[in-house]
Coordinates of N, CA and C in Angstrom, one line a residue:
X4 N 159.3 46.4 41.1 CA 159.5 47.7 41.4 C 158.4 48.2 42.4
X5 N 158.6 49.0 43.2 CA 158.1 49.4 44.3 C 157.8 50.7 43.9
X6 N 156.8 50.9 44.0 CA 156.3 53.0 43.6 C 156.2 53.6 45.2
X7 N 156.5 54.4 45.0 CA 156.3 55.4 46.4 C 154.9 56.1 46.5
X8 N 153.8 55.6 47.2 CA 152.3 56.3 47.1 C 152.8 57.6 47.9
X9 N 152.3 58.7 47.1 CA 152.6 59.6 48.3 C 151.4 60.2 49.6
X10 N 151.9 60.6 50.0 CA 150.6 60.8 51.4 C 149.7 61.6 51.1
X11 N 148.9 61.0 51.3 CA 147.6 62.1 51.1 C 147.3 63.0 52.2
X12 N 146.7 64.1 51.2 CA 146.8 65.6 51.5 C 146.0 65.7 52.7
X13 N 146.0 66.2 54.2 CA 144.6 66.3 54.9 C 144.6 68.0 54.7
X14 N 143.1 68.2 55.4 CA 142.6 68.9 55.6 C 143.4 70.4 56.8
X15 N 143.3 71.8 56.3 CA 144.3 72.3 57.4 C 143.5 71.6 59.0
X16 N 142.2 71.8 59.0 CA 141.7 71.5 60.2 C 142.0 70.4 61.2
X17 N 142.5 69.1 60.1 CA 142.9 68.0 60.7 C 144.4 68.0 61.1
X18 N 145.1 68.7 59.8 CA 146.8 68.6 60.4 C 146.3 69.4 61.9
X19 N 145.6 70.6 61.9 CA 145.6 71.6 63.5 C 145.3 70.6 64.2
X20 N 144.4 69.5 64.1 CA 143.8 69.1 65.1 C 144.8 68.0 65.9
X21 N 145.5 67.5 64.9 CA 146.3 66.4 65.3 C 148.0 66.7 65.9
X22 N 147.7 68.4 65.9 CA 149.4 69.0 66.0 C 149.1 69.9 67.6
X23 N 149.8 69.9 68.3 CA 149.7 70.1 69.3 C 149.6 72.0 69.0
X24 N 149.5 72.8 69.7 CA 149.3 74.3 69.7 C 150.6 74.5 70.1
X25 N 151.0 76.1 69.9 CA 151.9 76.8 69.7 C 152.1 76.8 71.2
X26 N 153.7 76.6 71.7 CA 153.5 76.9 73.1 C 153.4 78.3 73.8
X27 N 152.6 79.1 74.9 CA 152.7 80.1 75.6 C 153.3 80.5 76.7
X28 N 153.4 81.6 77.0 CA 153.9 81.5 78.4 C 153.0 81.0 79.7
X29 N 153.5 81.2 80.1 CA 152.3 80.6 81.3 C 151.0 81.8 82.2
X30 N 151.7 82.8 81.7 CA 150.6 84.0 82.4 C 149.7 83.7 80.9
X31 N 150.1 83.6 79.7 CA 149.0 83.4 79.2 C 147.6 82.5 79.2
X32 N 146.9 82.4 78.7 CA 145.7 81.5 78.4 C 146.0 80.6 77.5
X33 N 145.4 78.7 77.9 CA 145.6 78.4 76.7 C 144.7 78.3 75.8
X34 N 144.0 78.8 75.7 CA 143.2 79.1 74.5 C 143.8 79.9 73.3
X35 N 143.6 79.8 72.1 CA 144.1 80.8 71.2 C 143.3 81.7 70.9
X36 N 144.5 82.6 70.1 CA 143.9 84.3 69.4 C 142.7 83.7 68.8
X37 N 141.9 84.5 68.3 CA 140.6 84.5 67.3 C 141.3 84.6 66.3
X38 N 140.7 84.9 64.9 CA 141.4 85.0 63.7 C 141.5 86.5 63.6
X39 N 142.1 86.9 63.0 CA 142.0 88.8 62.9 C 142.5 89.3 63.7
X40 N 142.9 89.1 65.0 CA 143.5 89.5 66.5 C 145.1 89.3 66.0
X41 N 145.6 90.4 66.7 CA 146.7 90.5 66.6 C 147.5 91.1 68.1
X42 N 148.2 90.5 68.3 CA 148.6 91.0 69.7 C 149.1 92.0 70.3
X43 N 150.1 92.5 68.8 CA 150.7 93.7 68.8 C 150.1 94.6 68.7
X44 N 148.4 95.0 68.4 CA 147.7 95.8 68.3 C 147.4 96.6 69.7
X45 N 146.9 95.2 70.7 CA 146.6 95.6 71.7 C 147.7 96.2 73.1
X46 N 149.1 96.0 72.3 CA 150.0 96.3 73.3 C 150.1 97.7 73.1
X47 N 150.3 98.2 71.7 CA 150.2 99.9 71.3 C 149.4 100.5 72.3
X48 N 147.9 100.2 72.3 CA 146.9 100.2 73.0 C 147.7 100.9 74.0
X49 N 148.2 99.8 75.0 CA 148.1 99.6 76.5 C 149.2 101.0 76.8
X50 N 150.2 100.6 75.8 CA 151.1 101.9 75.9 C 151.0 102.9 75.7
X51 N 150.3 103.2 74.4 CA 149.7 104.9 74.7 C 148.7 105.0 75.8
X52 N 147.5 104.4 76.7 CA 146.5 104.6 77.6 C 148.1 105.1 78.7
X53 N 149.1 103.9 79.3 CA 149.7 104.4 80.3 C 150.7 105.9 79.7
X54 N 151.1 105.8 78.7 CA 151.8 106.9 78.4 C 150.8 108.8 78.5
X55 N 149.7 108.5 78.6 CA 149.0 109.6 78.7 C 148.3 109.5 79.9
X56 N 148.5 110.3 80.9 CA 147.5 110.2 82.5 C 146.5 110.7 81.9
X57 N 145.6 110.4 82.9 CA 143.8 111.2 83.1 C 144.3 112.0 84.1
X58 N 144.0 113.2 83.7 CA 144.0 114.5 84.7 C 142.3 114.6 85.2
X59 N 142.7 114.8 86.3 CA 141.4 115.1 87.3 C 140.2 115.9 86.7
X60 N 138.8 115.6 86.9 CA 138.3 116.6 86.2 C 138.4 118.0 87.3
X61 N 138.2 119.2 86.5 CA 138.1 120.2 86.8 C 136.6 120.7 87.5
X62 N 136.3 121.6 89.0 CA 135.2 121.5 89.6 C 134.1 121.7 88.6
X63 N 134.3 122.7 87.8 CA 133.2 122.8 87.2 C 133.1 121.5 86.4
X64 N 133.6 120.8 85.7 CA 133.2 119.5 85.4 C 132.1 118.6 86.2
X65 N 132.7 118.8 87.9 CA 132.1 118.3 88.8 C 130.7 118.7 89.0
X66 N 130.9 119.7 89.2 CA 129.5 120.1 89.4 C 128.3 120.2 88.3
X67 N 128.6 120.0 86.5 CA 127.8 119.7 85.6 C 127.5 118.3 86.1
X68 N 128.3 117.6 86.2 CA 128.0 116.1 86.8 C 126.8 115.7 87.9
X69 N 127.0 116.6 88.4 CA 126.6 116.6 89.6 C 124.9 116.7 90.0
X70 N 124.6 118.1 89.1 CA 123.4 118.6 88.2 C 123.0 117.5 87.3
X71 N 123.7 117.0 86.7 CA 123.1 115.7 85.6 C 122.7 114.5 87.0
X72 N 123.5 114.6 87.8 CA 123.1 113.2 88.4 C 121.8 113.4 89.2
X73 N 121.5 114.9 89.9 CA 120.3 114.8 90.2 C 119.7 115.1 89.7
X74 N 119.3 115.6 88.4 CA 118.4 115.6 87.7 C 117.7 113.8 87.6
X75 N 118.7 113.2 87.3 CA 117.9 111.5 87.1 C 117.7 111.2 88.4
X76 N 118.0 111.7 89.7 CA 117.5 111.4 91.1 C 116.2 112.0 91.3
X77 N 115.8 113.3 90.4 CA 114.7 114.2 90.4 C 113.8 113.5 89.9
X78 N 113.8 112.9 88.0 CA 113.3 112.0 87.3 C 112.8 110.6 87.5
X79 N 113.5 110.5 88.8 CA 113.1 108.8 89.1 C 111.9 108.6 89.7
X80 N 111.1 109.5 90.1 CA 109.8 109.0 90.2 C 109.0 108.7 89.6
X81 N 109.2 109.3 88.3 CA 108.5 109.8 87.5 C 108.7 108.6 86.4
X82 N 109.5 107.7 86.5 CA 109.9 106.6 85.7 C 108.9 105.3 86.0
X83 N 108.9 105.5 87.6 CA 107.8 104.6 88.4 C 106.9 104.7 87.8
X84 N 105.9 105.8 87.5 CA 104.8 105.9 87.6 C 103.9 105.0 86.6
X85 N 104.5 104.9 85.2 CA 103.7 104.0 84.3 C 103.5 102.1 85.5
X86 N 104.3 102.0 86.0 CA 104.5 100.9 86.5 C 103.5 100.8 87.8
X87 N 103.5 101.5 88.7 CA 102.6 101.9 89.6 C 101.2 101.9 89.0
X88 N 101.0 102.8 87.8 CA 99.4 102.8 87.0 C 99.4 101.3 86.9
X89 N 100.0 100.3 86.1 CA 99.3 99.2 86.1 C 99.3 98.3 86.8
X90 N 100.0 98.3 88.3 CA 99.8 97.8 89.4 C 98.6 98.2 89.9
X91 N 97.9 99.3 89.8 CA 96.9 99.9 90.1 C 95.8 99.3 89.2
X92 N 96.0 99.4 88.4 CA 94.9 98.6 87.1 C 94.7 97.2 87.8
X93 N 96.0 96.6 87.8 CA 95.7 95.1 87.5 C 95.1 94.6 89.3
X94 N 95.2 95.4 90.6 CA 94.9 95.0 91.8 C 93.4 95.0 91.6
X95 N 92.7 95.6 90.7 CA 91.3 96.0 91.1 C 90.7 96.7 92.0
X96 N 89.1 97.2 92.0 CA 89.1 98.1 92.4 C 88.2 97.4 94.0
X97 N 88.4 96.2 93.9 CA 87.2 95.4 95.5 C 88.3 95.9 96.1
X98 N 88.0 95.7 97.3 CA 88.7 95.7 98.7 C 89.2 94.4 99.4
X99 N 90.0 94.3 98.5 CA 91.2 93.0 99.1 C 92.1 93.7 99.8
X100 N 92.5 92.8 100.6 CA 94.4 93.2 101.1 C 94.9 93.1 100.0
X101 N 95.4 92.7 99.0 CA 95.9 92.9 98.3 C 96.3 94.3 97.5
X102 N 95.2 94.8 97.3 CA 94.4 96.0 96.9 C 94.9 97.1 97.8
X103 N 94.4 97.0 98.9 CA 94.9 97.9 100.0 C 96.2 98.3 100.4
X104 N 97.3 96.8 100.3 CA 98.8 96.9 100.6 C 99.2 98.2 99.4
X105 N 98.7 97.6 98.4 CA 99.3 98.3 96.9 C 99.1 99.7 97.1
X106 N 98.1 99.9 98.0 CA 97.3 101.6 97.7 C 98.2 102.3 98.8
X107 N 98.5 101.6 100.0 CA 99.3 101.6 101.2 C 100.7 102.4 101.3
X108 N 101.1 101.4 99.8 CA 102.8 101.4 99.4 C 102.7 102.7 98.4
X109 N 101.7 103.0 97.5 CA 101.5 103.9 96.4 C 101.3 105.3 97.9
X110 N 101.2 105.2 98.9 CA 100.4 107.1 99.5 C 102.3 106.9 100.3
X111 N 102.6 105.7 100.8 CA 103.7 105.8 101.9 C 105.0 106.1 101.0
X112 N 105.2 105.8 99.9 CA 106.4 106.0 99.1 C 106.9 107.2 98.7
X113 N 105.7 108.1 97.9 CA 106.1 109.2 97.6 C 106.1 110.5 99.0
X114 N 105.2 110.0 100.0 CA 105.1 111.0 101.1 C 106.8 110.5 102.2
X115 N 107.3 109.4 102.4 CA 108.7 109.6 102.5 C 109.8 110.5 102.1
X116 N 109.5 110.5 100.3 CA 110.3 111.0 99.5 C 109.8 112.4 99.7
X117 N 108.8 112.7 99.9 CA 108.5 114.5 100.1 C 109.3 115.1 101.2
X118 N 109.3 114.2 102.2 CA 109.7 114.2 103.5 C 111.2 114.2 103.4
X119 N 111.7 113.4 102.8 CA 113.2 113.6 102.6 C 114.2 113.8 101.4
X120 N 113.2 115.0 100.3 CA 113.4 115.8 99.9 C 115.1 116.2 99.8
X121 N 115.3 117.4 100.6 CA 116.7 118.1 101.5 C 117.7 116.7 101.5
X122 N 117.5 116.0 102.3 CA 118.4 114.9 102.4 C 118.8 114.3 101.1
X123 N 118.4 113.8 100.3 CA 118.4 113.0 98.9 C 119.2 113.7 98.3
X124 N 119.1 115.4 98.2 CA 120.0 116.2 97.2 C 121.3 117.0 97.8
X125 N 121.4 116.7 99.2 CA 122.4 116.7 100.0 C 123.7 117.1 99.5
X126 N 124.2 115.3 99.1 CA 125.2 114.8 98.7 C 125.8 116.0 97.1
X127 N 124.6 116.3 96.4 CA 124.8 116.7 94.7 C 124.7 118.4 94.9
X128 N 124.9 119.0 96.0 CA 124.7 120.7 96.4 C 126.0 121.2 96.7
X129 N 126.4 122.0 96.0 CA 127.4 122.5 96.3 C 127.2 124.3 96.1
X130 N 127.8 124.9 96.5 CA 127.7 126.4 96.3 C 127.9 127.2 95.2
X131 N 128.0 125.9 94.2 CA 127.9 126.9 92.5 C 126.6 125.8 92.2
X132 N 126.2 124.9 92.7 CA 124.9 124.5 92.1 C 123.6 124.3 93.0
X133 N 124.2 125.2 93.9 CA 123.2 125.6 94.7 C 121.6 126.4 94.0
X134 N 121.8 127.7 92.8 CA 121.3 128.1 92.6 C 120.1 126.9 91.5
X135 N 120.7 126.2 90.9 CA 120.0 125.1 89.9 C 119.4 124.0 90.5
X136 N 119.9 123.7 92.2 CA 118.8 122.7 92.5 C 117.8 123.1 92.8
X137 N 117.5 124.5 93.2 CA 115.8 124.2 93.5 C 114.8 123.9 92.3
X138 N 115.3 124.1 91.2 CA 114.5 123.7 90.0 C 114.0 122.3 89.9
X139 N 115.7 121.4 90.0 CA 115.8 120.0 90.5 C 114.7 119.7 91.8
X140 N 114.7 120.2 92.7 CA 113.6 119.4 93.9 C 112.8 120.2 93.5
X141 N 112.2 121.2 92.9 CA 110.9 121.4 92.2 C 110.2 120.2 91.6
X142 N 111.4 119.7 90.7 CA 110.6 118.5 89.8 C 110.5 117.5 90.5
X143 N 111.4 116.9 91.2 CA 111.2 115.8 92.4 C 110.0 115.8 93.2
X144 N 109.3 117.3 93.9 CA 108.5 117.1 94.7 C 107.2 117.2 93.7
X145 N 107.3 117.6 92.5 CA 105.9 117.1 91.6 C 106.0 116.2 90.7
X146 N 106.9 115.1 90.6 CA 106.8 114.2 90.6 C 106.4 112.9 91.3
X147 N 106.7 113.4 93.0 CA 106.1 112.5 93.8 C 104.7 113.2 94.3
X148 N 104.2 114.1 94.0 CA 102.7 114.5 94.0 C 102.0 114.4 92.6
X149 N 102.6 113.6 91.7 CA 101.8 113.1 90.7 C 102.0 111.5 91.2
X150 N 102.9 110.8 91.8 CA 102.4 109.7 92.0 C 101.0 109.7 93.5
X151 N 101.5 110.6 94.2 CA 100.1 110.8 95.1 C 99.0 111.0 94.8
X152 N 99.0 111.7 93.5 CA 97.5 111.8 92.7 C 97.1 110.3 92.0
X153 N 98.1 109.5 91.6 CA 97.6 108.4 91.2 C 97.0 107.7 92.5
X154 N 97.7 107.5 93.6 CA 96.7 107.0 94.3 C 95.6 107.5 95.3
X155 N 95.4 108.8 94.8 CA 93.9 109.1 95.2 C 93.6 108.7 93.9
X156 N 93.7 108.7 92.9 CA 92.9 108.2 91.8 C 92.3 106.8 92.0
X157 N 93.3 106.0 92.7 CA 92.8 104.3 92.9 C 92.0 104.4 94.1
X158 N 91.9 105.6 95.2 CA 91.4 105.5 96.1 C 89.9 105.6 95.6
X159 N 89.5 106.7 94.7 CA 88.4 106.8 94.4 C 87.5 105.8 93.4
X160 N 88.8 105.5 92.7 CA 87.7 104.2 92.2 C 87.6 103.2 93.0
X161 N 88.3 103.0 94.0 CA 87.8 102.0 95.3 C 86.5 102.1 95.5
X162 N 86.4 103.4 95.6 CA 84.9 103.9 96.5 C 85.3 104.1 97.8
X163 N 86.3 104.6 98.0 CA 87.1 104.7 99.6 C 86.5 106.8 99.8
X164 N 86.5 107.5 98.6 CA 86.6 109.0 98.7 C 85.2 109.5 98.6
X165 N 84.7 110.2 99.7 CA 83.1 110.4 100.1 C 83.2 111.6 98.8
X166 N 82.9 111.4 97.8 CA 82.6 112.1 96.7 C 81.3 112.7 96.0
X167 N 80.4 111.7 96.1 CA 79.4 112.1 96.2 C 78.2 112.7 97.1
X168 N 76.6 112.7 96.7 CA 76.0 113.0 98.4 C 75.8 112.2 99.0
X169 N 75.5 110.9 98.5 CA 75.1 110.3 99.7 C 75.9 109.7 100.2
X170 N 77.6 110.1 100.4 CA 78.5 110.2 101.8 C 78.1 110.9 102.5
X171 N 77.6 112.1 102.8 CA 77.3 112.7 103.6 C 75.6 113.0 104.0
X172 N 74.9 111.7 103.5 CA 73.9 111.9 104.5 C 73.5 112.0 106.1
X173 N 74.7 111.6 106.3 CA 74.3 111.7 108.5 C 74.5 113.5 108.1
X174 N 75.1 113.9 107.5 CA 75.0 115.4 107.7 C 74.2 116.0 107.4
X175 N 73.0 115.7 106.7 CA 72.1 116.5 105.9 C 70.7 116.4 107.1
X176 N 69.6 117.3 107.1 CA 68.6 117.4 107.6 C 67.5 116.9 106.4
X177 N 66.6 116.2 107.5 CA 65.6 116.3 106.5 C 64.4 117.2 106.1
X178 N 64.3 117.3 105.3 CA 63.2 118.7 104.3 C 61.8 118.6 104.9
X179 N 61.4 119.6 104.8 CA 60.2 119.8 105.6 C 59.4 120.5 104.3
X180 N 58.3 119.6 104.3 CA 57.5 120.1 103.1 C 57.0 121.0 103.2
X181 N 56.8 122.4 102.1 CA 55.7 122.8 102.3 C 53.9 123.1 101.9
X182 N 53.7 121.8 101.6 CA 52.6 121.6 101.5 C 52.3 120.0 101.5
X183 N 51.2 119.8 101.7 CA 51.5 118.2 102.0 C 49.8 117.7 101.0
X184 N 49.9 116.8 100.4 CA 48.6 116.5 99.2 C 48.0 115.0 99.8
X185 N 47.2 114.6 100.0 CA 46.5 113.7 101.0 C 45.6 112.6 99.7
X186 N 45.6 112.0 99.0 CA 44.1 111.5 98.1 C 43.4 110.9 98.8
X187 N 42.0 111.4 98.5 CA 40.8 110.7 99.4 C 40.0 110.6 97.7
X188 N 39.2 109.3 98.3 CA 38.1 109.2 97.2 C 36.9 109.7 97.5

């Protein structure tokens, strides 16, 4: 008598592995879904996004926008600055070129930006937010005169800023006593 062994059970991982994948169309991937993904979810999706247009924002939308965007054009110097301090720290205070370039870059950056002020907020001015940017380039121009105070700060600890008197000794005369004490024995 012959018994029939029956086949032993594998693993789902191994039947998947040994069974070819579901076939797709060809625009698709062949990679498969993740687990939990469902296809039909993301088609609802796609249909309600096209079934509902984006309507245009409205100017005043634009122009809140607009005000938001130069405010972080106003703020961005001001973001520098921790970074500039310790480029300042870490150059020291000798008189390397290295030292110098940094102090160079720290006076020429923000005096640019002073300089082209008007231009920079150009683009974000319009005649309803005309009245709220000068507040905006208020902050902008003291923000880039707080980075110019940082680098007279590095200038002076150079020892580059005649701060004390004796920078200015060729200017000073010399004192004329009046009395003059002689010791004789």
């Amino acid at each position: 008598m012959t018994t029939i062994t029956p086949k032993p059970s594998y693993p789902s991982w191994v039947r998947e592995l040994h069974s070819p994948p579901n076939p797709k169309s060809k625009s698709a991937s062949s990679i498969r879904d993740p687990p939990g993904f469902s296809a039909s979810s993301t088609g609802k999706r796609a249909q309600l996004s096209k079934a509902t247009p984006h309507k245009p924002p409205t100017a005043e939308e634009t122009d809140i926008l607009k005000v938001k965007k130069s405010w972080e054009v106003a703020l961005a110097p001001a973001k520098q600055l921790p970074m500039n301090a310790i480029m300042m720290y870490m150059s020291g205070n000798s008189l390397q070129i290295f030292s110098i370039m940094m102090v160079f870059m720290l006076f020429k950056n923000p005096l640019q930006a002073l300089m082209q002020t008007n231009a920079v907020f150009v683009k974000y001015e319009t005649p309803r937010t005309r009245s709220k940017m000068w507040v905006v380039k208020a902050v902008y121009v003291l923000m880039n005169l707080l980075a110019l105070g940082l680098g007279i700060w590095k200038v002076n600890g150079m020892g580059l800023l005649p701060t004390t008197r004796s920078d200015w000794l060729a200017w000073e005369t010399q004192r004329e006593p009046v009395e003059r004490a002689i010791f004789t024995f």
